[in-house]
Short mmCIF file of C-alpha atoms and ligand atoms in Angstrom, two decimals:
data_model
loop_
_atom_site.label_atom_id
_atom_site.label_comp_id
_atom_site.label_asym_id
_atom_site.label_seq_id
_atom_site.Cartn_x
_atom_site.Cartn_y
_atom_site.Cartn_z
CA MET A 1 3.51 162.47 74.55
CA ASP A 2 4.59 159.17 73.07
CA ALA A 3 4.01 159.48 69.35
CA LEU A 4 4.85 155.81 68.79
CA THR A 5 1.70 154.59 70.54
CA LYS A 6 -1.16 154.61 68.07
CA ASP A 7 -3.82 152.52 69.75
CA GLY A 8 -5.88 155.33 71.24
CA SER A 9 -9.49 156.06 70.31
CA ILE A 10 -12.45 158.35 70.93
CA GLU A 11 -15.82 157.10 72.21
CA VAL A 12 -18.82 159.42 72.47
CA ILE A 13 -21.91 158.73 74.57
CA CYS A 14 -24.66 161.19 73.59
CA GLY A 15 -28.42 161.65 73.85
CA CYS A 16 -30.95 163.85 75.63
CA MET A 17 -31.08 164.54 79.35
CA PHE A 18 -32.04 161.58 81.60
CA SER A 19 -30.88 159.06 78.99
CA GLY A 20 -28.16 157.62 81.25
CA LYS A 21 -25.06 159.19 79.64
CA THR A 22 -23.17 159.79 82.89
CA GLU A 23 -24.27 156.38 84.19
CA GLU A 24 -22.77 154.75 81.08
CA LEU A 25 -19.60 156.84 81.36
CA ILE A 26 -19.18 155.74 84.99
CA ARG A 27 -19.82 152.12 84.00
CA ARG A 28 -17.00 152.24 81.41
CA VAL A 29 -14.68 154.04 83.85
CA ARG A 30 -15.31 151.48 86.61
CA ARG A 31 -14.55 148.62 84.24
CA ALA A 32 -11.32 150.36 83.21
CA VAL A 33 -10.37 150.69 86.89
CA ILE A 34 -11.03 146.97 87.42
CA ALA A 35 -8.74 146.32 84.44
CA LYS A 36 -6.04 148.30 86.35
CA GLN A 37 -6.05 151.16 83.86
CA LYS A 38 -5.09 154.59 85.10
CA VAL A 39 -8.19 156.73 84.63
CA GLN A 40 -8.68 160.50 84.88
CA VAL A 41 -12.16 161.99 84.70
CA PHE A 42 -12.76 165.65 83.78
CA LYS A 43 -15.81 167.88 83.84
CA PRO A 44 -16.39 171.56 83.05
CA HIS A 45 -16.56 173.50 86.30
CA ILE A 46 -19.75 175.21 85.10
CA ASP A 47 -21.60 172.01 86.06
CA ASN A 48 -21.87 172.31 89.84
CA ARG A 49 -25.27 170.61 90.09
CA TYR A 50 -24.52 167.80 92.52
CA ALA A 51 -20.84 168.10 93.45
CA VAL A 52 -17.84 170.15 92.33
CA ASP A 53 -15.33 167.32 92.18
CA GLN A 54 -17.50 164.42 91.00
CA VAL A 55 -19.43 163.45 87.92
CA LYS A 56 -22.91 162.46 89.04
CA SER A 57 -25.71 160.67 87.25
CA HIS A 58 -29.35 161.58 87.89
CA ASN A 59 -29.81 158.27 89.69
CA GLY A 60 -27.03 159.10 92.17
CA LEU A 61 -23.98 157.24 90.84
CA GLY A 62 -20.78 159.23 91.25
CA PHE A 63 -17.10 159.16 90.39
CA ASP A 64 -14.29 161.57 91.34
CA ALA A 65 -13.61 164.14 88.62
CA ILE A 66 -11.34 167.13 88.05
CA PRO A 67 -13.26 170.31 87.25
CA VAL A 68 -11.60 172.35 84.47
CA ALA A 69 -12.21 175.77 82.91
CA CYS A 70 -11.48 174.88 79.28
CA SER A 71 -10.59 171.92 77.09
CA GLU A 72 -6.90 172.91 76.92
CA ASP A 73 -6.73 172.28 80.70
CA ILE A 74 -7.57 168.62 80.03
CA LEU A 75 -4.37 168.31 77.97
CA LYS A 76 -2.34 170.08 80.63
CA LEU A 77 -3.67 167.96 83.49
CA THR A 78 -3.62 164.55 81.81
CA GLN A 79 -0.71 162.58 83.23
CA PRO A 80 1.61 160.66 80.90
CA ASP A 81 0.77 157.28 82.46
CA THR A 82 -3.00 157.82 82.24
CA THR A 83 -4.52 155.39 79.74
CA VAL A 84 -8.19 156.36 79.95
CA VAL A 85 -9.45 159.96 79.86
CA ALA A 86 -13.17 160.45 80.51
CA ILE A 87 -14.92 163.78 79.92
CA ASP A 88 -18.50 164.40 81.09
CA GLU A 89 -20.79 167.27 80.03
CA ALA A 90 -18.72 167.60 76.86
CA GLN A 91 -21.32 169.95 75.33
CA PHE A 92 -20.21 172.73 77.70
CA PHE A 93 -16.62 172.75 76.44
CA ASP A 94 -15.17 175.14 73.85
CA GLU A 95 -14.62 174.32 70.18
CA ALA A 96 -11.05 173.08 70.87
CA LEU A 97 -12.38 169.90 72.53
CA PRO A 98 -12.29 167.77 69.33
CA ARG A 99 -8.61 168.72 68.79
CA VAL A 100 -7.83 167.96 72.43
CA ALA A 101 -9.58 164.57 72.19
CA ASN A 102 -7.68 163.82 68.97
CA GLU A 103 -4.32 164.67 70.57
CA LEU A 104 -5.06 162.39 73.51
CA ALA A 105 -6.20 159.56 71.24
CA ASP A 106 -3.19 160.04 68.93
CA SER A 107 -0.94 159.62 71.95
CA GLY A 108 -2.50 156.22 72.64
CA LYS A 109 -5.15 157.09 75.19
CA ARG A 110 -8.73 155.89 75.26
CA VAL A 111 -10.94 158.99 75.36
CA ILE A 112 -14.54 158.59 76.55
CA CYS A 113 -16.79 161.66 76.18
CA ALA A 114 -20.39 162.02 77.31
CA GLY A 115 -22.61 164.96 76.42
CA LEU A 116 -25.86 166.30 75.06
CA ASP A 117 -26.05 166.03 71.27
CA LEU A 118 -28.84 168.66 71.20
CA ASP A 119 -29.70 171.74 73.23
CA PHE A 120 -33.24 172.54 74.45
CA ARG A 121 -33.97 174.14 71.04
CA GLY A 122 -33.22 170.84 69.31
CA GLU A 123 -30.01 172.20 67.77
CA PRO A 124 -26.50 170.64 67.88
CA PHE A 125 -24.80 171.56 71.14
CA GLY A 126 -21.33 173.23 71.17
CA PRO A 127 -18.42 170.97 70.17
CA MET A 128 -20.56 167.78 70.08
CA PRO A 129 -21.14 167.54 66.29
CA ALA A 130 -17.39 167.72 65.54
CA LEU A 131 -16.65 165.28 68.34
CA LEU A 132 -19.22 162.81 67.02
CA ALA A 133 -17.66 163.05 63.56
CA ILE A 134 -14.14 162.14 64.69
CA ALA A 135 -15.15 159.41 67.16
CA GLU A 136 -14.40 155.75 66.50
CA ARG A 137 -17.49 154.75 68.45
CA VAL A 138 -20.75 156.61 69.05
CA ASP A 139 -23.60 155.52 71.31
CA LYS A 140 -26.79 157.56 71.18
CA LEU A 141 -28.94 156.81 74.21
CA THR A 142 -32.64 157.56 74.63
CA ALA A 143 -34.65 158.46 77.71
CA ILE A 144 -38.38 157.91 78.23
CA CYS A 145 -40.76 160.65 77.04
CA VAL A 146 -42.66 162.01 80.07
CA ILE A 147 -45.72 162.65 77.86
CA SER A 148 -46.03 159.46 75.83
CA GLY A 149 -43.75 156.85 77.38
CA GLU A 150 -42.02 156.43 74.01
CA PRO A 151 -38.24 156.67 73.60
CA ALA A 152 -37.21 160.31 74.10
CA THR A 153 -34.55 161.97 71.95
CA ARG A 154 -35.14 165.62 72.85
CA THR A 155 -34.81 167.74 76.01
CA GLN A 156 -37.73 170.03 76.84
CA ARG A 157 -36.87 173.14 78.89
CA ILE A 158 -39.76 174.25 81.12
CA ILE A 159 -39.74 177.71 82.75
CA ASN A 160 -42.59 178.69 85.09
CA GLY A 161 -44.59 175.69 83.88
CA ARG A 162 -44.27 176.66 80.19
CA PRO A 163 -42.00 175.57 77.33
CA ALA A 164 -39.00 177.91 77.13
CA SER A 165 -38.67 180.23 74.14
CA TYR A 166 -36.17 179.52 71.38
CA TYR A 167 -34.51 182.82 72.36
CA ASP A 168 -33.73 181.74 75.92
CA PRO A 169 -29.97 181.49 76.62
CA VAL A 170 -28.59 178.10 75.63
CA ILE A 171 -26.86 177.43 78.95
CA LEU A 172 -29.01 176.82 82.01
CA VAL A 173 -27.58 174.28 84.43
CA GLY A 174 -30.35 172.21 85.97
CA ALA A 175 -32.22 168.94 86.23
CA THR A 176 -35.89 167.92 86.67
CA GLU A 177 -36.94 171.39 87.90
CA SER A 178 -36.21 172.84 84.43
CA TYR A 179 -36.01 169.90 82.03
CA GLU A 180 -37.96 166.88 80.77
CA ALA A 181 -37.15 164.16 78.27
CA ARG A 182 -39.52 164.19 75.29
CA ALA A 183 -40.08 162.37 72.02
CA ARG A 184 -39.74 164.49 68.85
CA ARG A 185 -43.53 164.90 68.56
CA TYR A 186 -43.86 166.36 72.06
CA HIS A 187 -40.83 168.63 71.90
CA ASP A 188 -42.14 172.20 71.93
CA VAL A 189 -39.97 175.24 71.17
CA PRO A 190 -42.07 178.44 70.97
CA ASP A 191 -40.72 181.23 68.67
CA LYS A 192 -38.53 178.78 66.73
CA PRO A 193 -37.84 180.51 63.39
P1 LIG B 1 -27.18 165.85 81.75
O1 LIG B 1 -27.20 165.60 80.27
O2 LIG B 1 -26.02 165.21 82.43
O3 LIG B 1 -28.47 165.58 82.40
O4 LIG B 1 -26.86 167.40 81.98
C1 LIG B 1 -27.13 168.37 81.05
C2 LIG B 1 -26.81 169.74 81.60
O5 LIG B 1 -26.93 170.69 80.55
C3 LIG B 1 -27.75 170.22 82.71
O6 LIG B 1 -27.04 170.97 83.68
C4 LIG B 1 -28.69 171.17 81.99
C5 LIG B 1 -27.81 171.74 80.91
N1 LIG B 1 -28.48 172.17 79.68
C6 LIG B 1 -28.22 173.45 79.17
O7 LIG B 1 -27.45 174.21 79.74
N2 LIG B 1 -28.84 173.83 78.02
C7 LIG B 1 -29.70 173.01 77.33
O8 LIG B 1 -30.20 173.42 76.27
C8 LIG B 1 -29.96 171.70 77.87
C9 LIG B 1 -30.88 170.77 77.14
C10 LIG B 1 -29.33 171.32 79.04
MG1 LIG B 2 -25.08 163.60 83.04
#
């Protein structure tokens, strides 16, 4: 990669589920396309909710994306003339994602990542804390709490009509059938130590 170009940067869009992260990522990507930038969008292939080769927002917006197994694949598949690299569902990637994002940004690319800052337990999710720390720009979006109508910052996991235990596995791909947006006060995690 061209080490002389130093104008790259990392942007992170984070927040709870249903806060519009993917919608905002798609908005930025579409604007980049209008500006005749070469854009590549990546997603972890674990997220097969709506489509394998698209990033999809809950309100139905979509954009073509390359599903990858690990963050190293993003480096391998990014083409030299790509100027904007967008990564959705960043929380599902391995701990090498911040290094990968840094390498892309150091080579002059604009890196846009979207992901959950917190898991259903209310704890930092995967590589997101490190990514947030190295980003030039961070936007933390809120959803609307389904209980109170206040801004929601947490994601409630519901299993069989009840709040999921702290000891549930962290990864459970899903949408409204398993998750709700909640304000801090209404976020309930039974068995939390
Ligand atoms: P979204 O932020 O684009 O709505 O998608 C979040 C995805 O992450 C969705 O498939 C559900 C999944 N998820 C987990 O696997 N574990 C969690 O703790 C939470 C909150 C979400
Ligand atoms: Mg999303």
